[in-house]
Coordinates of C-alpha atoms and ligand atoms in Angstrom, one line a residue:
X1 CA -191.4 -80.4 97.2
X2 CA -194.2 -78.3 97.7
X3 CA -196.3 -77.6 94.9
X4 CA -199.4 -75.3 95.1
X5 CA -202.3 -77.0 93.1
X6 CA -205.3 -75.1 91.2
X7 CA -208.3 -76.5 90.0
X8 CA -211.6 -74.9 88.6
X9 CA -212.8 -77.5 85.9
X10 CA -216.6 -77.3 86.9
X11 CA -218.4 -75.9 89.8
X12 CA -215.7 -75.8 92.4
X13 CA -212.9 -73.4 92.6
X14 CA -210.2 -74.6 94.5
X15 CA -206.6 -74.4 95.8
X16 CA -204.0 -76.4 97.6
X17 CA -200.9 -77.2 98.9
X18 CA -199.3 -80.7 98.6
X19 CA -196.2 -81.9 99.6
X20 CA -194.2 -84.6 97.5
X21 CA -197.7 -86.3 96.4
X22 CA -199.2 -87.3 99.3
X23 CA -199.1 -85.1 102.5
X24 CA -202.2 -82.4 101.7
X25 CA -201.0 -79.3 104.1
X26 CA -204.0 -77.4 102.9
X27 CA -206.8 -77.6 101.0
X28 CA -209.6 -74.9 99.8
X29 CA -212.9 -75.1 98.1
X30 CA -214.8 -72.5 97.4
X31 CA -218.4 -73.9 95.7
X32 CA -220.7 -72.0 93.3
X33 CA -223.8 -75.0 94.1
X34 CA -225.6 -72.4 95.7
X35 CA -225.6 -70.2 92.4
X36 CA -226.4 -73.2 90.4
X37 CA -229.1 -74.4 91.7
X38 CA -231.6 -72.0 91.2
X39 CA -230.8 -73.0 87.6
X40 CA -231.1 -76.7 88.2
X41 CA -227.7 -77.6 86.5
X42 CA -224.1 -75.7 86.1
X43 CA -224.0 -72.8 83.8
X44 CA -221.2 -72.2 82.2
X45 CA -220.8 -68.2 81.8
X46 CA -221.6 -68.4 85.5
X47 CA -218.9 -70.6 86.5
X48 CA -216.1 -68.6 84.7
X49 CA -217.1 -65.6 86.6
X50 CA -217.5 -67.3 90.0
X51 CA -213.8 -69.0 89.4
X52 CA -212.5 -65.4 88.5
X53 CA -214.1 -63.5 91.7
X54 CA -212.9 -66.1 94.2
X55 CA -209.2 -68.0 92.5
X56 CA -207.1 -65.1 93.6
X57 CA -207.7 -65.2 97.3
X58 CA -208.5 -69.2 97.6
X59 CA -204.7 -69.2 95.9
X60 CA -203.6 -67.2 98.6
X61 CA -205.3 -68.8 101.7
X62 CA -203.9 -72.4 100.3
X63 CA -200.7 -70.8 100.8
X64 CA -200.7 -69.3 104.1
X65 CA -203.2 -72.8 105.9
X66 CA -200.0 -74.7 104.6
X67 CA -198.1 -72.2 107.1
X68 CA -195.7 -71.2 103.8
X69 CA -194.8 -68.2 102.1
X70 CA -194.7 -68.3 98.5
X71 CA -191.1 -68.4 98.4
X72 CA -191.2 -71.7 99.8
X73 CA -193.2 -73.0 96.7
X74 CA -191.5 -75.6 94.4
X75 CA -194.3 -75.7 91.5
X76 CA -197.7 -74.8 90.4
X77 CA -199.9 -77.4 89.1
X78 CA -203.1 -77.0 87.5
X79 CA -206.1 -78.6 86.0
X80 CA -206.2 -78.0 82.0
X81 CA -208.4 -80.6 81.0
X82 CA -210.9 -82.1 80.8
X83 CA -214.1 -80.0 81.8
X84 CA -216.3 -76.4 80.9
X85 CA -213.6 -74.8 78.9
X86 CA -214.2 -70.9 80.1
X87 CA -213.9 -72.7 84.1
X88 CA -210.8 -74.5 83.0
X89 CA -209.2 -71.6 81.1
X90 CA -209.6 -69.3 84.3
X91 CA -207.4 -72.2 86.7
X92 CA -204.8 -72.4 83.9
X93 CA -204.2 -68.4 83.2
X94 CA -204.0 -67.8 87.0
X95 CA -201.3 -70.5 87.2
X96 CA -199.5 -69.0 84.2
X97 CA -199.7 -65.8 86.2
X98 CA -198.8 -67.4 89.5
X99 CA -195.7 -69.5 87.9
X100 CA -194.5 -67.2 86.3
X101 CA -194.6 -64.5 88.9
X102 CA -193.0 -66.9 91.4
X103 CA -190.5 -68.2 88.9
X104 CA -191.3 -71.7 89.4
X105 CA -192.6 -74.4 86.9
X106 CA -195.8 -75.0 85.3
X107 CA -197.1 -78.2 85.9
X108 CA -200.1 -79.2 83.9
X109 CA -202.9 -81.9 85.3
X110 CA -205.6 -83.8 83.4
X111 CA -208.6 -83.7 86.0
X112 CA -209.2 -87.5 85.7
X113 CA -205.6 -88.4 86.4
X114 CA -206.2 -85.9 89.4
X115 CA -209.1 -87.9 90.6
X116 CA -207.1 -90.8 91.2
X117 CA -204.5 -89.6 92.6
X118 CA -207.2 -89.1 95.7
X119 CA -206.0 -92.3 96.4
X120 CA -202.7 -91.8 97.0
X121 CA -203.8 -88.9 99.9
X122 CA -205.9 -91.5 101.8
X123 CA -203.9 -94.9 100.8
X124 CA -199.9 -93.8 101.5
X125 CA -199.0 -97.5 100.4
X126 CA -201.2 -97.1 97.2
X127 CA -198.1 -97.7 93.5
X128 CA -199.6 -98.4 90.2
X129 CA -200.2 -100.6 88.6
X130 CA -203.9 -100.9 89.5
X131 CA -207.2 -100.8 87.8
X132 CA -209.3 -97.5 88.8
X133 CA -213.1 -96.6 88.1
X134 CA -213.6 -93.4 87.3
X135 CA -216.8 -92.2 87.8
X136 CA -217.8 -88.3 88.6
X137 CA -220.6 -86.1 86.4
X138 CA -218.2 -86.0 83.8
X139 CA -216.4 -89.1 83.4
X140 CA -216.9 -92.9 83.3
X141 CA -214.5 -94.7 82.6
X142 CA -212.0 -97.9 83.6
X143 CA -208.6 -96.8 83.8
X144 CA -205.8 -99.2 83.5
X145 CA -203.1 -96.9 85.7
X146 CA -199.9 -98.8 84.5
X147 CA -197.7 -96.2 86.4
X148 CA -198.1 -93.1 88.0
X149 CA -198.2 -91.0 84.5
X150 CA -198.9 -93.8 82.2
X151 CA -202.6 -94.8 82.1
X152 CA -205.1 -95.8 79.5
X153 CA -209.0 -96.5 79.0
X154 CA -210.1 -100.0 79.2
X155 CA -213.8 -99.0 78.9
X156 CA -216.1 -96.3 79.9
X157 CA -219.6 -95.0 78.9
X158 CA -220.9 -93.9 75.1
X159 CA -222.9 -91.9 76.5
X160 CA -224.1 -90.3 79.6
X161 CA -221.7 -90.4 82.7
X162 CA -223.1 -92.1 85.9
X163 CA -222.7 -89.1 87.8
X164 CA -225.0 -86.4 85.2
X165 CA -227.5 -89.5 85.1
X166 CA -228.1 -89.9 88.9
X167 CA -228.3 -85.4 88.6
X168 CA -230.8 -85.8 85.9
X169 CA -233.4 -87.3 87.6
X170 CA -232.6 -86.5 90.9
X171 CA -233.7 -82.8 89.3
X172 CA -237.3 -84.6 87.8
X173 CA -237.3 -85.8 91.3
X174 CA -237.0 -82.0 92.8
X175 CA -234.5 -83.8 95.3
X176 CA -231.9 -81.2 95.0
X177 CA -228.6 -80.7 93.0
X178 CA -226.1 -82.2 92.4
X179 CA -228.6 -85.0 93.0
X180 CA -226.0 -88.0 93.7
X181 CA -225.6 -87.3 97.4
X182 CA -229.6 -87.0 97.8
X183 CA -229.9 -89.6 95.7
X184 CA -228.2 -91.2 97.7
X185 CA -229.2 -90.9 101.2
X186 CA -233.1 -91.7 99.8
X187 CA -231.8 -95.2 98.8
X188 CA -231.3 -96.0 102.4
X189 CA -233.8 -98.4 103.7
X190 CA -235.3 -98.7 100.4
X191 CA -235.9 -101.9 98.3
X192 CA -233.7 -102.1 95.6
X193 CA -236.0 -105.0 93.9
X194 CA -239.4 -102.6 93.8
X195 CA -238.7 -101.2 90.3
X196 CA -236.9 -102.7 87.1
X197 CA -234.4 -100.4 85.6
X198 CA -232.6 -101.5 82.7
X199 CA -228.9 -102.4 82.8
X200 CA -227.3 -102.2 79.3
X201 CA -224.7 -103.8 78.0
X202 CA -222.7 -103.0 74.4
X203 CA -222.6 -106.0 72.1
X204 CA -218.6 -106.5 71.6
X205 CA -217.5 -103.8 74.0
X206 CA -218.0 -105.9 77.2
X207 CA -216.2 -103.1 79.5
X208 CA -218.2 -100.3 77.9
X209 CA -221.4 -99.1 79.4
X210 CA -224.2 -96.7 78.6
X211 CA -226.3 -94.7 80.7
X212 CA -228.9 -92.3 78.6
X213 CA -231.8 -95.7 78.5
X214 CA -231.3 -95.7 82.2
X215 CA -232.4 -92.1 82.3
X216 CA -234.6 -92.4 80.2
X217 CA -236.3 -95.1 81.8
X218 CA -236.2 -93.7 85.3
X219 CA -237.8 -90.4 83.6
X220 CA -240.6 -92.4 81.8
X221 CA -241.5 -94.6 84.9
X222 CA -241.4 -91.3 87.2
X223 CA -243.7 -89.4 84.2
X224 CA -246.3 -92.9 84.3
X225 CA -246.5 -92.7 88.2
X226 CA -247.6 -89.0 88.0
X227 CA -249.7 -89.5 85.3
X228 CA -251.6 -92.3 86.8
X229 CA -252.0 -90.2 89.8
X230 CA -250.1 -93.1 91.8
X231 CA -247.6 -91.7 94.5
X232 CA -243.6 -93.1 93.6
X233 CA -242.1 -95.3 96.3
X234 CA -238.9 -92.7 96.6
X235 CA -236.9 -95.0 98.6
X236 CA -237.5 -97.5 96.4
X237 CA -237.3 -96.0 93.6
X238 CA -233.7 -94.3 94.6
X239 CA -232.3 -97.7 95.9
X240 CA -233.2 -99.3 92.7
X241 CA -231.7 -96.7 90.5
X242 CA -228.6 -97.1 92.4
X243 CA -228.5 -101.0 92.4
X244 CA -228.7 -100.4 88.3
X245 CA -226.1 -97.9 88.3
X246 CA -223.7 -100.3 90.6
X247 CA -224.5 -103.1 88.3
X248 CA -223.2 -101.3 85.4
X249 CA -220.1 -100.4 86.7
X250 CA -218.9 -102.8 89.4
X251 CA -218.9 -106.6 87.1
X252 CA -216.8 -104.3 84.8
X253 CA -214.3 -103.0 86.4
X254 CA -214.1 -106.3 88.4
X255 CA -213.7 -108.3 85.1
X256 CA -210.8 -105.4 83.9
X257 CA -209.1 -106.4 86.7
X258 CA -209.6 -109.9 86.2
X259 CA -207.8 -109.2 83.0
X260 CA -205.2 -106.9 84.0
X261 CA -204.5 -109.3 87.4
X262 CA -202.7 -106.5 89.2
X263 CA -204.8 -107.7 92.5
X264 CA -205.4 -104.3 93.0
X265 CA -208.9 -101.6 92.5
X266 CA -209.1 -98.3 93.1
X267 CA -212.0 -95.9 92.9
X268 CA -212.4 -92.0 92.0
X269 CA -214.5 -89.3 91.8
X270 CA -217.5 -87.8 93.1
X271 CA -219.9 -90.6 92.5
X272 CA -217.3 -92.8 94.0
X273 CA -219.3 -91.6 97.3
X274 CA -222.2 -93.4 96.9
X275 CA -222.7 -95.9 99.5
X276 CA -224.3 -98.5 97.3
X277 CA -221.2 -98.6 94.9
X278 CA -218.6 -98.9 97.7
X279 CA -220.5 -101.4 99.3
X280 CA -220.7 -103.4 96.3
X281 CA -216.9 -102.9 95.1
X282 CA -216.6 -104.5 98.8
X283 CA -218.6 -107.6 98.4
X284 CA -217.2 -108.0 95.0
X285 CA -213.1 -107.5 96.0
X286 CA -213.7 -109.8 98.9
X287 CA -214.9 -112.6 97.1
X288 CA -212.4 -112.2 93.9
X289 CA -209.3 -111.7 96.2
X290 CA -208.5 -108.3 94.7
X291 CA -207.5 -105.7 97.3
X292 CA -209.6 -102.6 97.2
X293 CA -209.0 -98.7 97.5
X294 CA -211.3 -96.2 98.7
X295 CA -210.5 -92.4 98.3
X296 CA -211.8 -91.0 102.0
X297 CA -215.3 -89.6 101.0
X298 CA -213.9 -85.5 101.3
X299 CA -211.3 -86.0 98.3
X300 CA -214.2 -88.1 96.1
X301 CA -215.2 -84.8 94.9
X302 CA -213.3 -82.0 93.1
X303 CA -210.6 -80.6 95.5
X304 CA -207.0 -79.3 94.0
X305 CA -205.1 -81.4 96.8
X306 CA -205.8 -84.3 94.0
X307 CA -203.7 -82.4 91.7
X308 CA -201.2 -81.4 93.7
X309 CA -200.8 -85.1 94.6
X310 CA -200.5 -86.1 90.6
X311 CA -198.7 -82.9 89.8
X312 CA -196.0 -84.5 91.7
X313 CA -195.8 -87.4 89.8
X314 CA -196.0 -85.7 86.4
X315 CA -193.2 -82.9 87.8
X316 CA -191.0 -86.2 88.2
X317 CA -191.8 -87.4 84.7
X318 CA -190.9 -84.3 83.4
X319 CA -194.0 -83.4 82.0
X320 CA -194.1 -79.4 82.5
X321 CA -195.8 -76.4 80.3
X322 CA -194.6 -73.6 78.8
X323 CA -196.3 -70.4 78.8
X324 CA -198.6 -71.2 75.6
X325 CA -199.9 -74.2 77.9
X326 CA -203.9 -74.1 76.7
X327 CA -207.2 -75.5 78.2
X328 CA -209.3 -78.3 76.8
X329 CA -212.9 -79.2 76.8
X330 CA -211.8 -83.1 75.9
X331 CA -208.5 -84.5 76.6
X332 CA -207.8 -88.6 76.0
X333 CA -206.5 -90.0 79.9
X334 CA -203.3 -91.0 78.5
X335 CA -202.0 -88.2 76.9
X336 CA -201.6 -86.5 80.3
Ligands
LIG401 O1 -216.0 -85.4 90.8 P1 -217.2 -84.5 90.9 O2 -217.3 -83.6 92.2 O3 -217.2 -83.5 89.7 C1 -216.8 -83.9 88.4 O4 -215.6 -84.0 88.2 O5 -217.7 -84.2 87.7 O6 -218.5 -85.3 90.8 C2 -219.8 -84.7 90.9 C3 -220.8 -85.8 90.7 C4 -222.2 -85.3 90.6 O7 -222.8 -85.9 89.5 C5 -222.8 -85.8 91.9 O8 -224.2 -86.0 91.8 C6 -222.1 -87.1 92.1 O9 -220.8 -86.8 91.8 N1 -222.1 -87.5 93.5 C7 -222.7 -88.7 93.9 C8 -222.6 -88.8 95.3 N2 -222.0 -87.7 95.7 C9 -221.7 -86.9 94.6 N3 -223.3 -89.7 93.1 C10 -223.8 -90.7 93.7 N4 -223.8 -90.9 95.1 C11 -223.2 -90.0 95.9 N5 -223.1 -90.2 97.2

């Protein structure tokens, strides 16, 4: 089963070929950061019109990497939700286009449930059920993945996602965008114990998290430094930012699985690259017993292979589209 995959939810447009779920024979990805950054942040009218310019030929080079012709295709899956709408609405019309030129069915993919299926490229022994975090610069969120098509929130943020809070002040910063992987790489050698960033927790929710009073802080002690003409500790500064963000998310999803007790975590998404989380998850899995899953750090971020590999598992449940198949800005994790 070979089903060509298209995804175009943010900043990345992308195409690819996967073959029943797990073998990628090509994946392409063509990224507008370049454009974006002069602006410090996605733009939305932009990234429509990037996705439109290059979907076409990425579509085609997918094909002919996987050493196919389109006649060999089975299905065409795509990313309809969640993300910008314009981006997502340009993936899904091409795939309309696409499927029904080439006769073959319409597969649609929530972009979350796509993220981890990642796993399933880099873990070929990886079944549900396991517990996943979820955690890119859209989404945060604790996934309880009952079965490849049957998933369900456990907890996630109310308000910021990790991912656009570590790109917020990486941007007061000046360190670059998406700031995550800079971020990132400044933590290294840093002490994590130099500055005090608030970790929050939501009275009665004890899986939820929230993120805006870490940015906030982060901005305000950043804005102090400069003011008092004192110079910021940026190593410091970035390793303690990413020891708060870690111990928001990483006691939580190790108490979901606790509850859950399916012995097995997964991670997804592009913040799932961050060095200080994985470590973390390790230290954490090793002493709880539960076994861990890493997605290899080139399908953390947005690719289409990831939704090839789920649009397999949704082609088997029998969830296709029909031709009035539409985008959506917001879209609840288990209504697939
Ligand atoms: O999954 P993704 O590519 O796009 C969405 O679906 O949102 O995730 C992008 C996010 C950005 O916020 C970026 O800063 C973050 O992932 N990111 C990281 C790292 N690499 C990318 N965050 C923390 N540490 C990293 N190494």
């Amino acid at each position: 089963m070979n089903i060509l995959a298209i995804e175009s939810s943010c900043d990345d447009t992308a195409a690819s070929v996967v073959r029943d779920g797990r073998t990628v024979l090509s994946s392409c990805v063509s990224s507008q950061i370049e454009m974006h950054t002069i602006y410090g942040g996605v733009v939305p009218e932009i990234a429509s019109r990037k996705h439109v310019e290059a979907i076409s030929g990425l579509a085609d080079r997918a094909v002919s990497d996987a050493g196919l012709t389109k006649a060999e295709l089975d299905a065409v899956a795509v990313t309809y939700a969640p993300g910008l709408i314009g981006a997502v609405l340009v993936g899904v019309n091409f795939a309309k286009g696409a499927a029904m030129a080439l006769d073959l069915p319409l597969v649609p993919v929530h972009h979350v449930r796509g993220h981890i299926a990642a796993n399933y490229i880099t873990h070929p022994d990886l079944e549900p059920p396991f517990v996943c975090l979820c955690v890119s610069g859209g989404t945060t969120a604790i996934v309880d993945v009952r079965s490849y098509t049957d998933m369900s929130i456990l907890g996630g943020t109310r308000d910021d996602a990790a991912g656009e809070c570590f790109d917020k002040v990486a941007r007061v910063l000046g360190i670059g965008y998406p700031g995550g992987g800079p971020m990132d790489k400044l933590a290294q050698g840093g002490d994590d114990t130099k500055y005090n960033l608030p970790v929050a927790r939501v009275a009665g929710a004890e899986l939820d998290m929230s993120f805006s009073g870490l940015k906030t802080a982060s901005l305000n002690l950043i804005h102090n430094v400069e003011q008092k003409g004192e110079t910021l500790d940026l190593p410091a500064f970035a390793a303690s930012f990413g020891r708060a963000v870690s111990d928001s998310l990483v006691p939580r999803v190790l108490a979901a699985a606790g509850m859950r007790g399916y012995g097995k975590v997964a991670v997804a998404g592009g913040v799932a690259a961050n060095s200080r989380i994985r470590a973390d998850l390790q230290a954490a899995c090793a002493k709880s017993g539960d076994r861990l899953f890493l997605p290899e750090l080139r399908w953390c971020g947005d690719n289409a292979a990831m939704i090839g590999c789920q649009g397999f598992y949704e082609l088997r449940a029998g969830h296709l589209a029909g031709w009035d198949l539409n985008a959506y800005a917001t879209r609840d994790i288990g209504l697939g």
